[in-house]
CSV table of C-alpha atoms and ligand atoms in Angstrom, one decimal:
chain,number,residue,atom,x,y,z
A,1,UNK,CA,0.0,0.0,0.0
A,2,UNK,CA,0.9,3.6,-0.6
A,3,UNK,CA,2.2,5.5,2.3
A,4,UNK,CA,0.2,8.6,2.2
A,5,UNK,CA,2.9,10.4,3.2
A,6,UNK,CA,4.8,10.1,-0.3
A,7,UNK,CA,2.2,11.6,-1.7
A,8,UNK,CA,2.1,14.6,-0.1
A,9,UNK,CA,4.1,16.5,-2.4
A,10,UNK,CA,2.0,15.6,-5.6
A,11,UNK,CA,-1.9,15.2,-4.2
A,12,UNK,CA,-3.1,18.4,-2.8
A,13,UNK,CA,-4.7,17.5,0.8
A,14,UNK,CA,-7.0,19.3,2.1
A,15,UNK,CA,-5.2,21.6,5.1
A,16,UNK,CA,-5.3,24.7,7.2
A,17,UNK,CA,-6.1,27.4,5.3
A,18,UNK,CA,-3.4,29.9,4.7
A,19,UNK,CA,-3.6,33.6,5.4
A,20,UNK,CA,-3.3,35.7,1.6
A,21,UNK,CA,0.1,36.9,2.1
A,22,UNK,CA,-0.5,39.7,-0.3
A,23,UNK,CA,-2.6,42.9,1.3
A,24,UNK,CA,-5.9,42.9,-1.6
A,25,UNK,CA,-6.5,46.2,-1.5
A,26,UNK,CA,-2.5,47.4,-1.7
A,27,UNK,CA,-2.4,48.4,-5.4
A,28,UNK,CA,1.1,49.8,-6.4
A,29,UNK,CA,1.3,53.2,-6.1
A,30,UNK,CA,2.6,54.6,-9.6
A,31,UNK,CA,3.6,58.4,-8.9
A,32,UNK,CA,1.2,60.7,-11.5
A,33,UNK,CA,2.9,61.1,-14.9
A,34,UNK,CA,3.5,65.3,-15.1
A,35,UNK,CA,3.5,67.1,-18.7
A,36,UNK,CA,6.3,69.6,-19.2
A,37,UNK,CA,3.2,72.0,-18.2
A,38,UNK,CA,2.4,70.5,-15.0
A,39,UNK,CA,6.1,70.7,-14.0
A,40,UNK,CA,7.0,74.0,-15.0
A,41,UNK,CA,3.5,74.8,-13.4
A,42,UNK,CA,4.5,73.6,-10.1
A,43,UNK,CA,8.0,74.9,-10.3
A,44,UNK,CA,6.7,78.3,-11.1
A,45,UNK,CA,4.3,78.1,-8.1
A,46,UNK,CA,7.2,77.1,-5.8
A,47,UNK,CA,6.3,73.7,-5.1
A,48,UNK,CA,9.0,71.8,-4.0
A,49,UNK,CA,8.3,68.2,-4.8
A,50,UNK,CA,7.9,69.0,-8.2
A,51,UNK,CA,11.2,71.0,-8.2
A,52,UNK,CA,12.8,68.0,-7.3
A,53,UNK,CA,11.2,65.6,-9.3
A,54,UNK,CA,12.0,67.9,-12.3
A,55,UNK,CA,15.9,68.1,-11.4
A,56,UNK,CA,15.9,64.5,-10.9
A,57,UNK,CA,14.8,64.7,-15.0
A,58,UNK,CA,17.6,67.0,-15.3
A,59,UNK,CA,19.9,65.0,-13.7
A,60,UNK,CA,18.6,61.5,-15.6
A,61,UNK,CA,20.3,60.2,-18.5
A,62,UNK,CA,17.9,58.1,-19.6
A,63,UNK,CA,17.3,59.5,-23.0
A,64,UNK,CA,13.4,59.7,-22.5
A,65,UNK,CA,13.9,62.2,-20.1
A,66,UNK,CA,16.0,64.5,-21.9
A,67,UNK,CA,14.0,66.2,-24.1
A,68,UNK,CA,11.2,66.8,-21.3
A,69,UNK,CA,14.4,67.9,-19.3
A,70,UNK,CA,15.1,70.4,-22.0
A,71,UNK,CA,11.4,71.7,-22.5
A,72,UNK,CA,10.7,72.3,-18.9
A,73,UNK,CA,14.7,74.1,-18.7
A,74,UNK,CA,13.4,76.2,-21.9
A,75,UNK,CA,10.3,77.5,-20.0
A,76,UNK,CA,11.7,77.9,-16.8
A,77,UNK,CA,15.0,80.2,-18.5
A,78,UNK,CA,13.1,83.2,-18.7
A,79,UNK,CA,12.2,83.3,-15.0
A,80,UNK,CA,15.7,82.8,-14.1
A,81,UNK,CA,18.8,84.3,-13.4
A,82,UNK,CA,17.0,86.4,-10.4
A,83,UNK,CA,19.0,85.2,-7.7
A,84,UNK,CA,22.6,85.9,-6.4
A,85,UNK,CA,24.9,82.6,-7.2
A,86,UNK,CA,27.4,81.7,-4.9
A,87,UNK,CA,30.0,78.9,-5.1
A,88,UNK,CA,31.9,77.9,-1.9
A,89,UNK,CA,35.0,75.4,-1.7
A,90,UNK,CA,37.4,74.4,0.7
A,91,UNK,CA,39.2,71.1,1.6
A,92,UNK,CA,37.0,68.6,3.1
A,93,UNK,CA,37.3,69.4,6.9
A,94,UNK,CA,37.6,73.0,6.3
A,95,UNK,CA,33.7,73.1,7.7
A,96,UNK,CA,31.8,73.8,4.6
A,97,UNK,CA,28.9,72.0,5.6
A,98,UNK,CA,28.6,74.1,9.2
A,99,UNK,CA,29.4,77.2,7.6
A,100,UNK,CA,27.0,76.9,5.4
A,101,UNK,CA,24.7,75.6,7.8
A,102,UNK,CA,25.3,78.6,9.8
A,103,UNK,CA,25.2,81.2,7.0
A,104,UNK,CA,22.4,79.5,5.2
A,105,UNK,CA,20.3,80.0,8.3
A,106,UNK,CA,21.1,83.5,8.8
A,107,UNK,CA,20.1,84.6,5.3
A,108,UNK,CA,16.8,82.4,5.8
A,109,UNK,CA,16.0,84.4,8.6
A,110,UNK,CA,16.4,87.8,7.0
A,111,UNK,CA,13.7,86.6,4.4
A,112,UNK,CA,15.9,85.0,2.2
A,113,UNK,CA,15.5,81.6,0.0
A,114,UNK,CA,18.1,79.6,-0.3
A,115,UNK,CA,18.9,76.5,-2.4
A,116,UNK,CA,22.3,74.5,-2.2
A,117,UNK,CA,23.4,72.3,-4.7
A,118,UNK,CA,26.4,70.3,-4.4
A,119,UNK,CA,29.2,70.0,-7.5
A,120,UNK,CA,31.3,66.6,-6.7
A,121,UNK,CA,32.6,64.4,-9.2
A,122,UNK,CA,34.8,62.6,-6.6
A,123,UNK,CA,31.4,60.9,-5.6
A,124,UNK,CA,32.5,57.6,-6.7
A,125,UNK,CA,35.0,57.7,-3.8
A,126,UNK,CA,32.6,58.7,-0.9
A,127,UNK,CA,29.9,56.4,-1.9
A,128,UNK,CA,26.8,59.1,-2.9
A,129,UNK,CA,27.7,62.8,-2.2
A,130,UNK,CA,29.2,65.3,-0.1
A,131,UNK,CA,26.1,66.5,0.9
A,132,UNK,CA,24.5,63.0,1.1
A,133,UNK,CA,25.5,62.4,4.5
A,134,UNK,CA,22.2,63.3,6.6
A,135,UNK,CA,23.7,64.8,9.5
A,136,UNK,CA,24.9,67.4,7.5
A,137,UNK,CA,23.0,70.6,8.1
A,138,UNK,CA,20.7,69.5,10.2
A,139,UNK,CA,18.7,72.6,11.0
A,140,UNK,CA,19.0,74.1,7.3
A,141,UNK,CA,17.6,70.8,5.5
A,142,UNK,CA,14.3,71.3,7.4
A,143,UNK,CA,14.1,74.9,6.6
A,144,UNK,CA,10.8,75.7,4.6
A,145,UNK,CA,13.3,78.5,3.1
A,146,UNK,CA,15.9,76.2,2.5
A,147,UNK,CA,16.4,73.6,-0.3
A,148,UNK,CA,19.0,71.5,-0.4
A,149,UNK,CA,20.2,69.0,-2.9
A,150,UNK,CA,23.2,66.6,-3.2
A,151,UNK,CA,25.6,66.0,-6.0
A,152,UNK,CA,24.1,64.1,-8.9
A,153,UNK,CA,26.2,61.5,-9.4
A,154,UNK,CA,28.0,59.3,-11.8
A,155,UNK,CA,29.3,61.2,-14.9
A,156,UNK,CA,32.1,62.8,-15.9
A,157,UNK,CA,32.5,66.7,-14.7
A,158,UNK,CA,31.1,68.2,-17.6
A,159,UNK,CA,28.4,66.4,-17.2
A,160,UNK,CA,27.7,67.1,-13.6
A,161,UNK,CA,28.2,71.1,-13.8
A,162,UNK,CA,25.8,70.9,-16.4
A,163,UNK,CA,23.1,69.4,-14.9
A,164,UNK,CA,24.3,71.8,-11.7
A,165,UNK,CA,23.6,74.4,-13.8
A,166,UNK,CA,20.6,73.3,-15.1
A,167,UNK,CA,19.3,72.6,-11.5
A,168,UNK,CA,20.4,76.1,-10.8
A,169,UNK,CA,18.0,77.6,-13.5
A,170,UNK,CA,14.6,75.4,-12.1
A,171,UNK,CA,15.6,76.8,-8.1
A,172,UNK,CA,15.7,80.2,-9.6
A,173,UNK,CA,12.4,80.1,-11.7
A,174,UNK,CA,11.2,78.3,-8.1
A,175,UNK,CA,12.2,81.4,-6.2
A,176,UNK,CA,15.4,81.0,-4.6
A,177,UNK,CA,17.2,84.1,-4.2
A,178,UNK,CA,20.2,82.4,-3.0
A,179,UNK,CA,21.8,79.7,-4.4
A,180,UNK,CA,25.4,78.5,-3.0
A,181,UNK,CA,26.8,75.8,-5.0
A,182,UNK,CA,29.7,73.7,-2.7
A,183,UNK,CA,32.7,71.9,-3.9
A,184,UNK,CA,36.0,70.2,-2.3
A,185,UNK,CA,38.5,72.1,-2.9
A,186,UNK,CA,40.8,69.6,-4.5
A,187,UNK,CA,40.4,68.6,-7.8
A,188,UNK,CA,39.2,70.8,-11.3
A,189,UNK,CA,35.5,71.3,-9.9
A,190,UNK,CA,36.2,74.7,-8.8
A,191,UNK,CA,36.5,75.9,-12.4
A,192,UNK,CA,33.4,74.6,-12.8
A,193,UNK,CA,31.8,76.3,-10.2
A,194,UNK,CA,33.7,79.4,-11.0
A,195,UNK,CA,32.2,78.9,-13.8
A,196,UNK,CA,28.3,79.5,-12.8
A,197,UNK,CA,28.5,81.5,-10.2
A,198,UNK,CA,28.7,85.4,-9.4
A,199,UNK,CA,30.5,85.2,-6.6
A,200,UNK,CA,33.1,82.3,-5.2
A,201,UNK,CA,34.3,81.9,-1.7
A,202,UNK,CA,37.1,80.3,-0.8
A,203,UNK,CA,37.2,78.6,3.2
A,204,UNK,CA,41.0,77.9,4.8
A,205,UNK,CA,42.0,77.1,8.2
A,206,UNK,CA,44.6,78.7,9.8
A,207,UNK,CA,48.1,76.8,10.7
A,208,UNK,CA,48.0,74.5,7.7
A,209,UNK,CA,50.3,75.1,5.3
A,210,UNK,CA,49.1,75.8,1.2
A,211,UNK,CA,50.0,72.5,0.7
A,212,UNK,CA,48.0,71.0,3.2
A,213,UNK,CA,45.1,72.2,2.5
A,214,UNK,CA,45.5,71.0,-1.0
A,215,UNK,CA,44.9,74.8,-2.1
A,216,UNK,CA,46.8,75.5,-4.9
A,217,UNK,CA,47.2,79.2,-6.3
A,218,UNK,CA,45.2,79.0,-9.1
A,219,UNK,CA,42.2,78.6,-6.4
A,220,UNK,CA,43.0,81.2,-4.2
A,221,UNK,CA,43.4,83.7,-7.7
A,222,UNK,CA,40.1,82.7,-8.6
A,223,UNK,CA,38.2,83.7,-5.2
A,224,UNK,CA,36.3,86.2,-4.6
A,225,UNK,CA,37.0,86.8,-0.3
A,226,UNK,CA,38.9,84.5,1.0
A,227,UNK,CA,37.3,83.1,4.6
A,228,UNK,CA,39.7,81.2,7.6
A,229,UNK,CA,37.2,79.8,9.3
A,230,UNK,CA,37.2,77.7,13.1
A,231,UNK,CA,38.6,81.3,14.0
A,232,UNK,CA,37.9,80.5,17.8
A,233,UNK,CA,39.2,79.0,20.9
A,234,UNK,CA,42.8,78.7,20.7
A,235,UNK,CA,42.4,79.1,16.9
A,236,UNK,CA,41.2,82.4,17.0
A,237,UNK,CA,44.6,83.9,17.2
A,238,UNK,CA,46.4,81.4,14.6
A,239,UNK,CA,43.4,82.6,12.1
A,240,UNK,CA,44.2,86.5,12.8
A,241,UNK,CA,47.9,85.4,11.8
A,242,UNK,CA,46.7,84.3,8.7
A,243,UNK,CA,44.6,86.6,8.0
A,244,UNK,CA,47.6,88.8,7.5
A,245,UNK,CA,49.6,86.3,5.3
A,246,UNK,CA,46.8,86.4,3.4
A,247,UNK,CA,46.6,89.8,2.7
A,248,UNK,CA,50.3,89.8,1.9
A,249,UNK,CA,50.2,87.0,-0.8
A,250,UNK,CA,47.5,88.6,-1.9
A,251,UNK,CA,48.3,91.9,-2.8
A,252,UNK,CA,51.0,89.9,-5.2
A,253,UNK,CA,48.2,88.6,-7.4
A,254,UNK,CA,47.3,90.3,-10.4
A,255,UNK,CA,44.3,92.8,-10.3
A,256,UNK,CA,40.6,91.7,-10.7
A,257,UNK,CA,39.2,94.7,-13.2
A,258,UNK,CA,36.2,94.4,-11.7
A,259,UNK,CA,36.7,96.6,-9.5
A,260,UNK,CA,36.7,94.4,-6.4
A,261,UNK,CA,39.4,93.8,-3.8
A,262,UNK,CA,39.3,90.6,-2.7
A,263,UNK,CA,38.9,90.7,1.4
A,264,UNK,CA,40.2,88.3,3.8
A,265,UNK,CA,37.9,87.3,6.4
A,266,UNK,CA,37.9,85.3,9.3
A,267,UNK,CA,34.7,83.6,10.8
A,268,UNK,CA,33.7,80.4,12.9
A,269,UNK,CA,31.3,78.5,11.8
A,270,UNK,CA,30.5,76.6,14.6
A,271,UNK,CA,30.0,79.8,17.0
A,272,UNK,CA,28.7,82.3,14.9
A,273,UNK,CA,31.1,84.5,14.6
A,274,UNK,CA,31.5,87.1,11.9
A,275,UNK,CA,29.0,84.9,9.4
A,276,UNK,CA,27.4,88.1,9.4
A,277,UNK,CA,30.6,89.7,7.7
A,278,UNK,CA,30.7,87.2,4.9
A,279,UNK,CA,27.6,88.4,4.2
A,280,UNK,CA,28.2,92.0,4.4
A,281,UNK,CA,31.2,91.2,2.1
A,282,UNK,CA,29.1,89.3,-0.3
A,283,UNK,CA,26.8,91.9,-0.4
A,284,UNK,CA,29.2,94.9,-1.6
A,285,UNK,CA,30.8,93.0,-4.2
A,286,UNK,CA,27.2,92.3,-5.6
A,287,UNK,CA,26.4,96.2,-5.1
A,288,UNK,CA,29.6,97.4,-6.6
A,289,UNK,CA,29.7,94.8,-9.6
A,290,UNK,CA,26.1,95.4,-10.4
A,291,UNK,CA,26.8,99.0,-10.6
A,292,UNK,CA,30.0,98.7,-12.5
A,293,UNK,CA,28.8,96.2,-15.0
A,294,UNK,CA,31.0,93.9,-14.4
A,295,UNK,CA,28.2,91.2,-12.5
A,296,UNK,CA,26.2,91.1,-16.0
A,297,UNK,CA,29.4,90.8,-18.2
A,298,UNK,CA,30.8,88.1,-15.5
A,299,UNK,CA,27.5,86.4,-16.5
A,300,UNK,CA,27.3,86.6,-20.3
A,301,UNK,CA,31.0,85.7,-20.6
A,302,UNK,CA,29.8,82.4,-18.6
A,303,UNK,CA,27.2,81.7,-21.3
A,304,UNK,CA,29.7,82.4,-24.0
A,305,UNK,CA,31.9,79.9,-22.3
A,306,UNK,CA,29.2,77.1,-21.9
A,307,UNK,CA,29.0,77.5,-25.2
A,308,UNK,CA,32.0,76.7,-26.5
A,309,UNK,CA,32.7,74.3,-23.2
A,310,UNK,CA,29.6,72.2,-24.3
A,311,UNK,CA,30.6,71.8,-27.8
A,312,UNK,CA,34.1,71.2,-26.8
A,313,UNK,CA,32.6,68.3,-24.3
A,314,UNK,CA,29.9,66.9,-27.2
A,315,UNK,CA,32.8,66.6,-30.0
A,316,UNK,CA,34.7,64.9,-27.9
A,317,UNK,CA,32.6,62.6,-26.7
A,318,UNK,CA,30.8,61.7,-29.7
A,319,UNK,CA,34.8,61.3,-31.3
A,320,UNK,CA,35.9,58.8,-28.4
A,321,UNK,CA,33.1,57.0,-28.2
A,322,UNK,CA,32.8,56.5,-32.3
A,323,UNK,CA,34.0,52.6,-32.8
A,324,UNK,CA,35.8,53.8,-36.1
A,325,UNK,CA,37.6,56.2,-34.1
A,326,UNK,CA,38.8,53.5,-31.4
A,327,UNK,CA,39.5,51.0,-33.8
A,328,UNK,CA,41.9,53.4,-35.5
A,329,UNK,CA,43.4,54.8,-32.5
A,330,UNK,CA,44.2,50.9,-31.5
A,331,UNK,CA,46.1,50.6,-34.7
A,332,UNK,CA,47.8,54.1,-35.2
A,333,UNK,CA,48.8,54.1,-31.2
A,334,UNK,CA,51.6,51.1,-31.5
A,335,UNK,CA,52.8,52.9,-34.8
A,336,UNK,CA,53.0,56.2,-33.5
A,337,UNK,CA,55.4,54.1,-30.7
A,338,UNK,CA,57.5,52.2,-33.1
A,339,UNK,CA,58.3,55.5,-34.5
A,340,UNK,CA,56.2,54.5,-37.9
A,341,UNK,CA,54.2,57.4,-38.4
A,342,UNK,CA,54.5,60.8,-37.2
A,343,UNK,CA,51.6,61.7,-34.4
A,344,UNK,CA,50.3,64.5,-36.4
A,345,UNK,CA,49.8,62.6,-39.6
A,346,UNK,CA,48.4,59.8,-37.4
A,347,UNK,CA,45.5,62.5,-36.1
A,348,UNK,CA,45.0,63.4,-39.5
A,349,UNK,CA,43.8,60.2,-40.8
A,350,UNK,CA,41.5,60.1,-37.8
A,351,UNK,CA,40.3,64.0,-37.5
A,352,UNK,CA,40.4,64.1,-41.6
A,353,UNK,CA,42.1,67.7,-43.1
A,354,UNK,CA,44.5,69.3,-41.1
A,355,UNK,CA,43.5,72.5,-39.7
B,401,GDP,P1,33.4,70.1,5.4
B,401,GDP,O1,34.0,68.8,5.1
B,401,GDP,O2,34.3,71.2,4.8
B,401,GDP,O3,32.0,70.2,5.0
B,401,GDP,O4,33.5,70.3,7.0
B,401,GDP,P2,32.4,70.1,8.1
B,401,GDP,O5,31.4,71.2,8.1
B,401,GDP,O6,31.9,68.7,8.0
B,401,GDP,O7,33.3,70.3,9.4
B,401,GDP,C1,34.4,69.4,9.7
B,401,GDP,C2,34.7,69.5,11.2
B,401,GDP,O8,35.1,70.8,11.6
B,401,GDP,C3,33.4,69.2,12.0
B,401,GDP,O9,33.8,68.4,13.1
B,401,GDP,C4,32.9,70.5,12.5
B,401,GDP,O10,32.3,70.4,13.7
B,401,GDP,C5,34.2,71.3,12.6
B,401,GDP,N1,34.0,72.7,12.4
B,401,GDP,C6,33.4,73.3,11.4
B,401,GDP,N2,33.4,74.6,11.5
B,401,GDP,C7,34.0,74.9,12.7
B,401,GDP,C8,34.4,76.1,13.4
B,401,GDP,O11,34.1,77.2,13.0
B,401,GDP,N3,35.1,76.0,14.5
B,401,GDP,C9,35.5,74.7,15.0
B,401,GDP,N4,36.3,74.7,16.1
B,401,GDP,N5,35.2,73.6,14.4
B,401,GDP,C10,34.5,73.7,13.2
């Protein structure tokens, strides 16, 4: 006879019934499709969901989202450009993050609205963002005034001070006022930030040599103020010290023509102290640049560069990445070695005519 029990797995026995494991009435929740209208809609109105659902388009590569991305950047253009850009960098450690925290608040209290994007291309190495790390500006991130947003990741650094600057356009046609766009100081992204905003601050501690603080002159040339920050405590008189090195090294660079000295500051971050300068500092340069010219033809020579900077990026891309072009470099490169062909007749065959 046939042990029932072998059966089990092929006869279906009647049994307790089993609870549905599946809620019936959960029914995926599939966020509302928005037209380019509804988004720039809500953007113009200020809402802030949609603002960030629209930058996350911006940010997408997913070629479907592109040409929404563009549309709702189109419509948005002519309501930007109101606000006051400011890019702040500074070794990681120098206390970015607090000073803006500190600063950020300030200006929201004065009736200010502020948005902070983030510019880091090193993002691979810290796993997300500079600004992804949640205990970072605490106070600010729950600010009705504030809106911050982190690094969009992956790509190369054209491609992430694009979509910055792309971003930057939907806060302003939201109705920030403000924007501060932050970068580590150590690598190329401070050109790029440079590169978008109208004014640039540059944060250093006192007591650490140029080196150490991975500041190189080119940096410090391209600042705006200059800003030792953790000026208290014991500090406070290491950062006065500096202050006047500063100044010194300074007054050796060549001069702005724009009619704006560049100032060095001292603040702390972390106590308050003298944010309210930074301000005051940012405030003449915008006041005496505005009424010099120089703050509109700092901004149109920035659109002249993108223009060039983009097509520089797109050529070059689309180049590299043709398979023609790689399977020729793959056969010119060990020629070029072996002495076989001169490098400039070599670029020819791949560029065509010689320029
Ligand atoms: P970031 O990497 O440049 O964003 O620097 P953070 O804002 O994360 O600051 C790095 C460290 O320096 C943190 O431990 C902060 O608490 C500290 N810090 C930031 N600002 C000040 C300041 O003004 N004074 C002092 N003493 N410490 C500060």
């Amino acid at each position: 006879m046939a042990n029932p029990y072998y059966e089990s797995a092929l006869k279906e026995r009647a049994g307790v019934d089993q609870p549905v494991q599946v809620n019936p009435y959960y029914r995926r929740h599939k966020k509302a499709e928005l037209t380019a209208d509804g988004y720039v809609d809500g953007i113009l109105s200020g809402n802030r969901t949609i603002l960030s659902r629209a930058i996350t388009m911006v940010e997408s590569d997913n070629p479907a989202h592109i040409d929404m991305a563009q549309e709702i950047i189109e419509r948005c253009l002519p309501h930007s450009g109101n606000s006051l850009r400011i890019g702040i960098t500074g070794v990681p450690g120098v206390g970015k993050s607090t000073f803006i925290e500190s600063f950020g608040g300030m200006l929201t209290k004065i009736g200010h609205k502020l948005a902070v994007l983030a510019i880091d291309p090193s993002s691979e190495r810290t796993k997300g963002s500079i600004l992804g790390d949640k205990t970072r500006m605490e106070t600010l991130s729950v600010d009705p005034n504030a809106f911050i947003r982190p690094s969009p990741s992956g790509s190369a650094l054209g491609g992430v001070a694009r979509k910055t600057r792309e971003s930057m356009i939907l806060c302003e046609a939201a109705g920030f006022d403000i924007i501060i766009v932050e970068t580590v100081g150590v690598g190329q992204s401070e050109t790029a930030v440079k590169s978008m905003v109208d004014f640039f601050l540059l944060l250093m501690l006192a007591g650490a040599g140029d080196e150490l603080q991975g500041i190189k002159r080119g940096i410090m040339e391209m600042a705006d103020a200059l800003v030792i920050n953790k000026a208290d405590g014991d500090n406070l008189a290491k950062a006065r010290a500096a202050q006047s090195q500063y100044r010194a090294a300074l007054k050796l660079f060549p001069k702005t023509g724009n009619g704006w000295e560049v100032p060095v500051g001292i603040c702390s971050a972390i106590e308050n102290f003298a944010i309210d300068n930074v301000w005051q500092t940012i405030s003449d340069f915008s006041s005496i640049t505005k009424a010099n010219g120089s703050f509109e033809e700092n901004r149109t020579t920035q659109l002249v560069n993108i223009f060039y900077n983009w097509i520089d990026f797109t050529l070059q891309n689309r180049f590299y990445n043709s398979e023609d072009i790689q399977a020729g470099i793959k056969d010119l490169l060990p020629r070029i070695k072996n002495r076989e062909i001169s490098p400039y007749l070599a670029a020819i065959k791949l560029t065509g005519k010689d320029i």
